[in-house]
Amino acid sequence: SAVISQKPSRDICQRGTSLTIQCQVDSQVTMMFWYRQQPGQSLTLIATANQGSEATYESGFVIDKFPISRPNLTFSTLTVSNMSPEDSSIYLCSVTDYEQYFGPGTRLTVT
Amino acid sequence: ILNVEQSPQSLHVQEGDSTNFTCSFPSSNFYALHWYRWETAKSPEALFVMTLNGDEKKKGRISATLNTKEGYSYLYIKGSQPEDSATYLCAFRWTNAGKSTFGDGTTLTVKP
């Protein structure tokens, strides 16, 4: 199993600013995944963060808006850039082995 | 685009009722089907990982079945309790690389 922590747990941000979310895993993992859940929507994969290479983004998500860092095998950050109210969501990081494990989420409200 | 659908969207039951939800997913390129329980302000909690057609898994009062040929899974809760109130998510995993497509979830409310 894996234990995942995220910071911050929640934040209220102003339009046009950026927020960096941190994800820490208690074991080394090759891939880390970033998801978001907009209000009333399902969990949607934003990107896969690979250690030592560029993140792989899903359709509809771009690096300029959601830059990701993966400096080592236990840590990753996701930045939500130039925020708008549409970015208000829960952001979760996740890792997998046989099962998939999630962090507690970061609840972001953009005003 | 992989479509994963869950029904119903929400469900309100009385304590002691038994209930079930459905998850529909593509019947091709199947790797695994995950069920999660997600309470507000907490991490999604893994309930089951199902990989084989005909799988039946059980954890306490909760059980799940899997039909990969027709692309559906059922989650059953026997004798619902107020603490079962949560959103139940299914996720279709089509590779061993960890990527999953999630359904919208079924939100269960159990009234005492």
PDB file of C-alpha atoms in Angstrom, chain B:
ATOM      1  CA  ILE B   1     -13.015   8.298 -25.672  1.00  0.00           C
ATOM      2  CA  LEU B   2     -13.692   5.667 -23.029  1.00  0.00           C
ATOM      3  CA  ASN B   3     -17.172   5.925 -21.542  1.00  0.00           C
ATOM      4  CA  VAL B   4     -17.764   4.732 -18.004  1.00  0.00           C
ATOM      5  CA  GLU B   5     -21.302   5.199 -16.758  1.00  0.00           C
ATOM      6  CA  GLN B   6     -22.719   4.724 -13.309  1.00  0.00           C
ATOM      7  CA  SER B   7     -26.340   4.499 -12.285  1.00  0.00           C
ATOM      8  CA  PRO B   8     -28.204   5.715 -10.464  1.00  0.00           C
ATOM      9  CA  GLN B   9     -26.615   9.126  -9.950  1.00  0.00           C
ATOM     10  CA  SER B  10     -27.953   9.272  -6.397  1.00  0.00           C
ATOM     11  CA  LEU B  11     -29.844   7.021  -4.053  1.00  0.00           C
ATOM     12  CA  HIS B  12     -31.636   7.626  -0.777  1.00  0.00           C
ATOM     13  CA  VAL B  13     -32.461   4.569   1.335  1.00  0.00           C
ATOM     14  CA  GLN B  14     -33.535   3.793   4.863  1.00  0.00           C
ATOM     15  CA  GLU B  15     -31.219   2.149   7.351  1.00  0.00           C
ATOM     16  CA  GLY B  16     -31.425  -1.608   6.907  1.00  0.00           C
ATOM     17  CA  ASP B  17     -32.321  -1.501   3.211  1.00  0.00           C
ATOM     18  CA  SER B  18     -30.146  -3.365   0.753  1.00  0.00           C
ATOM     19  CA  THR B  19     -29.128  -1.567  -2.414  1.00  0.00           C
ATOM     20  CA  ASN B  20     -27.068  -1.952  -5.550  1.00  0.00           C
ATOM     21  CA  PHE B  21     -25.414   0.257  -8.153  1.00  0.00           C
ATOM     22  CA  THR B  22     -24.271  -0.346 -11.705  1.00  0.00           C
ATOM     23  CA  CYS B  23     -21.070   0.532 -13.517  1.00  0.00           C
ATOM     24  CA  SER B  24     -20.948   0.131 -17.317  1.00  0.00           C
ATOM     25  CA  PHE B  25     -17.655   0.203 -19.191  1.00  0.00           C
ATOM     26  CA  PRO B  26     -16.152  -0.723 -22.570  1.00  0.00           C
ATOM     27  CA  SER B  27     -16.002  -4.483 -23.096  1.00  0.00           C
ATOM     28  CA  SER B  28     -12.708  -4.292 -25.030  1.00  0.00           C
ATOM     29  CA  ASN B  29      -9.152  -3.638 -23.811  1.00  0.00           C
ATOM     30  CA  PHE B  30     -10.131  -4.512 -20.276  1.00  0.00           C
ATOM     31  CA  TYR B  31      -7.402  -4.623 -17.636  1.00  0.00           C
ATOM     32  CA  ALA B  32      -9.199  -4.047 -14.314  1.00  0.00           C
ATOM     33  CA  LEU B  33     -12.266  -2.503 -12.744  1.00  0.00           C
ATOM     34  CA  HIS B  34     -11.897  -0.637  -9.468  1.00  0.00           C
ATOM     35  CA  TRP B  35     -14.567   0.345  -6.962  1.00  0.00           C
ATOM     36  CA  TYR B  36     -13.979   3.190  -4.512  1.00  0.00           C
ATOM     37  CA  ARG B  37     -15.838   4.721  -1.637  1.00  0.00           C
ATOM     38  CA  TRP B  38     -15.360   8.487  -1.327  1.00  0.00           C
ATOM     39  CA  GLU B  39     -16.481  10.447   1.679  1.00  0.00           C
ATOM     40  CA  THR B  40     -16.350  14.221   1.728  1.00  0.00           C
ATOM     41  CA  ALA B  41     -12.960  15.630   2.806  1.00  0.00           C
ATOM     42  CA  LYS B  42     -11.308  12.196   2.663  1.00  0.00           C
ATOM     43  CA  SER B  43      -9.284  10.253   0.100  1.00  0.00           C
ATOM     44  CA  PRO B  44     -11.155   7.825  -2.126  1.00  0.00           C
ATOM     45  CA  GLU B  45     -10.933   4.471  -0.382  1.00  0.00           C
ATOM     46  CA  ALA B  46     -10.298   1.402  -2.505  1.00  0.00           C
ATOM     47  CA  LEU B  47     -13.007  -1.232  -2.070  1.00  0.00           C
ATOM     48  CA  PHE B  48     -12.312  -3.811  -4.771  1.00  0.00           C
ATOM     49  CA  VAL B  49     -10.033  -4.489  -7.694  1.00  0.00           C
ATOM     50  CA  MET B  50     -11.672  -6.872 -10.140  1.00  0.00           C
ATOM     51  CA  THR B  51      -9.805  -8.412 -13.020  1.00  0.00           C
ATOM     52  CA  LEU B  52     -11.469 -11.646 -14.126  1.00  0.00           C
ATOM     53  CA  ASN B  53     -14.801 -12.135 -15.841  1.00  0.00           C
ATOM     54  CA  GLY B  54     -17.184 -13.633 -13.311  1.00  0.00           C
ATOM     55  CA  ASP B  55     -15.242 -12.255 -10.325  1.00  0.00           C
ATOM     56  CA  GLU B  56     -17.252 -11.853  -7.159  1.00  0.00           C
ATOM     57  CA  LYS B  57     -15.659 -10.057  -4.229  1.00  0.00           C
ATOM     58  CA  LYS B  58     -16.952  -9.329  -0.756  1.00  0.00           C
ATOM     59  CA  LYS B  59     -15.892  -7.101   2.112  1.00  0.00           C
ATOM     60  CA  GLY B  60     -18.253  -7.206   5.056  1.00  0.00           C
ATOM     61  CA  ARG B  61     -21.700  -6.120   3.881  1.00  0.00           C
ATOM     62  CA  ILE B  62     -20.397  -4.899   0.522  1.00  0.00           C
ATOM     63  CA  SER B  63     -19.917  -7.147  -2.472  1.00  0.00           C
ATOM     64  CA  ALA B  64     -19.282  -6.710  -6.184  1.00  0.00           C
ATOM     65  CA  THR B  65     -19.593  -8.737  -9.363  1.00  0.00           C
ATOM     66  CA  LEU B  66     -17.939  -8.347 -12.744  1.00  0.00           C
ATOM     67  CA  ASN B  67     -18.976  -9.184 -16.298  1.00  0.00           C
ATOM     68  CA  THR B  68     -16.243  -8.141 -18.729  1.00  0.00           C
ATOM     69  CA  LYS B  69     -17.921  -9.646 -21.789  1.00  0.00           C
ATOM     70  CA  GLU B  70     -20.945  -7.392 -21.515  1.00  0.00           C
ATOM     71  CA  GLY B  71     -19.097  -4.567 -19.745  1.00  0.00           C
ATOM     72  CA  TYR B  72     -20.762  -4.111 -16.394  1.00  0.00           C
ATOM     73  CA  SER B  73     -20.150  -4.456 -12.686  1.00  0.00           C
ATOM     74  CA  TYR B  74     -22.600  -4.361  -9.804  1.00  0.00           C
ATOM     75  CA  LEU B  75     -21.878  -3.162  -6.278  1.00  0.00           C
ATOM     76  CA  TYR B  76     -24.208  -4.444  -3.551  1.00  0.00           C
ATOM     77  CA  ILE B  77     -24.620  -3.167  -0.011  1.00  0.00           C
ATOM     78  CA  LYS B  78     -26.581  -5.393   2.323  1.00  0.00           C
ATOM     79  CA  GLY B  79     -28.384  -3.825   5.289  1.00  0.00           C
ATOM     80  CA  SER B  80     -27.261  -0.241   4.632  1.00  0.00           C
ATOM     81  CA  GLN B  81     -26.085   1.815   7.605  1.00  0.00           C
ATOM     82  CA  PRO B  82     -25.804   5.627   7.902  1.00  0.00           C
ATOM     83  CA  GLU B  83     -22.007   5.277   7.834  1.00  0.00           C
ATOM     84  CA  ASP B  84     -22.316   3.804   4.333  1.00  0.00           C
ATOM     85  CA  SER B  85     -23.357   7.250   3.105  1.00  0.00           C
ATOM     86  CA  ALA B  86     -20.739   8.267   0.543  1.00  0.00           C
ATOM     87  CA  THR B  87     -20.106   8.511  -3.172  1.00  0.00           C
ATOM     88  CA  TYR B  88     -19.232   5.184  -4.776  1.00  0.00           C
ATOM     89  CA  LEU B  89     -16.968   5.453  -7.809  1.00  0.00           C
ATOM     90  CA  CYS B  90     -16.002   2.854 -10.342  1.00  0.00           C
ATOM     91  CA  ALA B  91     -12.932   3.188 -12.535  1.00  0.00           C
ATOM     92  CA  PHE B  92     -12.126   1.310 -15.734  1.00  0.00           C
ATOM     93  CA  ARG B  93      -8.432   0.599 -16.140  1.00  0.00           C
ATOM     94  CA  TRP B  94      -7.362  -0.330 -19.637  1.00  0.00           C
ATOM     95  CA  THR B  95      -3.593  -0.736 -19.218  1.00  0.00           C
ATOM     96  CA  ASN B  96      -1.244  -1.796 -16.481  1.00  0.00           C
ATOM     97  CA  ALA B  97       0.233   1.701 -16.580  1.00  0.00           C
ATOM     98  CA  GLY B  98      -2.259   2.880 -14.023  1.00  0.00           C
ATOM     99  CA  LYS B  99      -4.469   5.122 -16.129  1.00  0.00           C
ATOM    100  CA  SER B 100      -8.136   4.884 -15.291  1.00  0.00           C
ATOM    101  CA  THR B 101     -11.364   6.423 -16.536  1.00  0.00           C
ATOM    102  CA  PHE B 102     -13.805   7.140 -13.749  1.00  0.00           C
ATOM    103  CA  GLY B 103     -17.566   7.134 -13.738  1.00  0.00           C
ATOM    104  CA  ASP B 104     -19.476  10.067 -12.265  1.00  0.00           C
ATOM    105  CA  GLY B 105     -20.242   8.102  -9.130  1.00  0.00           C
ATOM    106  CA  THR B 106     -23.377   7.088  -7.251  1.00  0.00           C
ATOM    107  CA  THR B 107     -24.055   9.146  -4.140  1.00  0.00           C
ATOM    108  CA  LEU B 108     -25.704   7.050  -1.447  1.00  0.00           C
ATOM    109  CA  THR B 109     -27.519   8.593   1.503  1.00  0.00           C
ATOM    110  CA  VAL B 110     -28.698   6.242   4.231  1.00  0.00           C
ATOM    111  CA  LYS B 111     -31.283   7.715   6.586  1.00  0.00           C
ATOM    112  CA  PRO B 112     -31.430   6.452  10.177  1.00  0.00           C
TER     113      PRO B 112
END
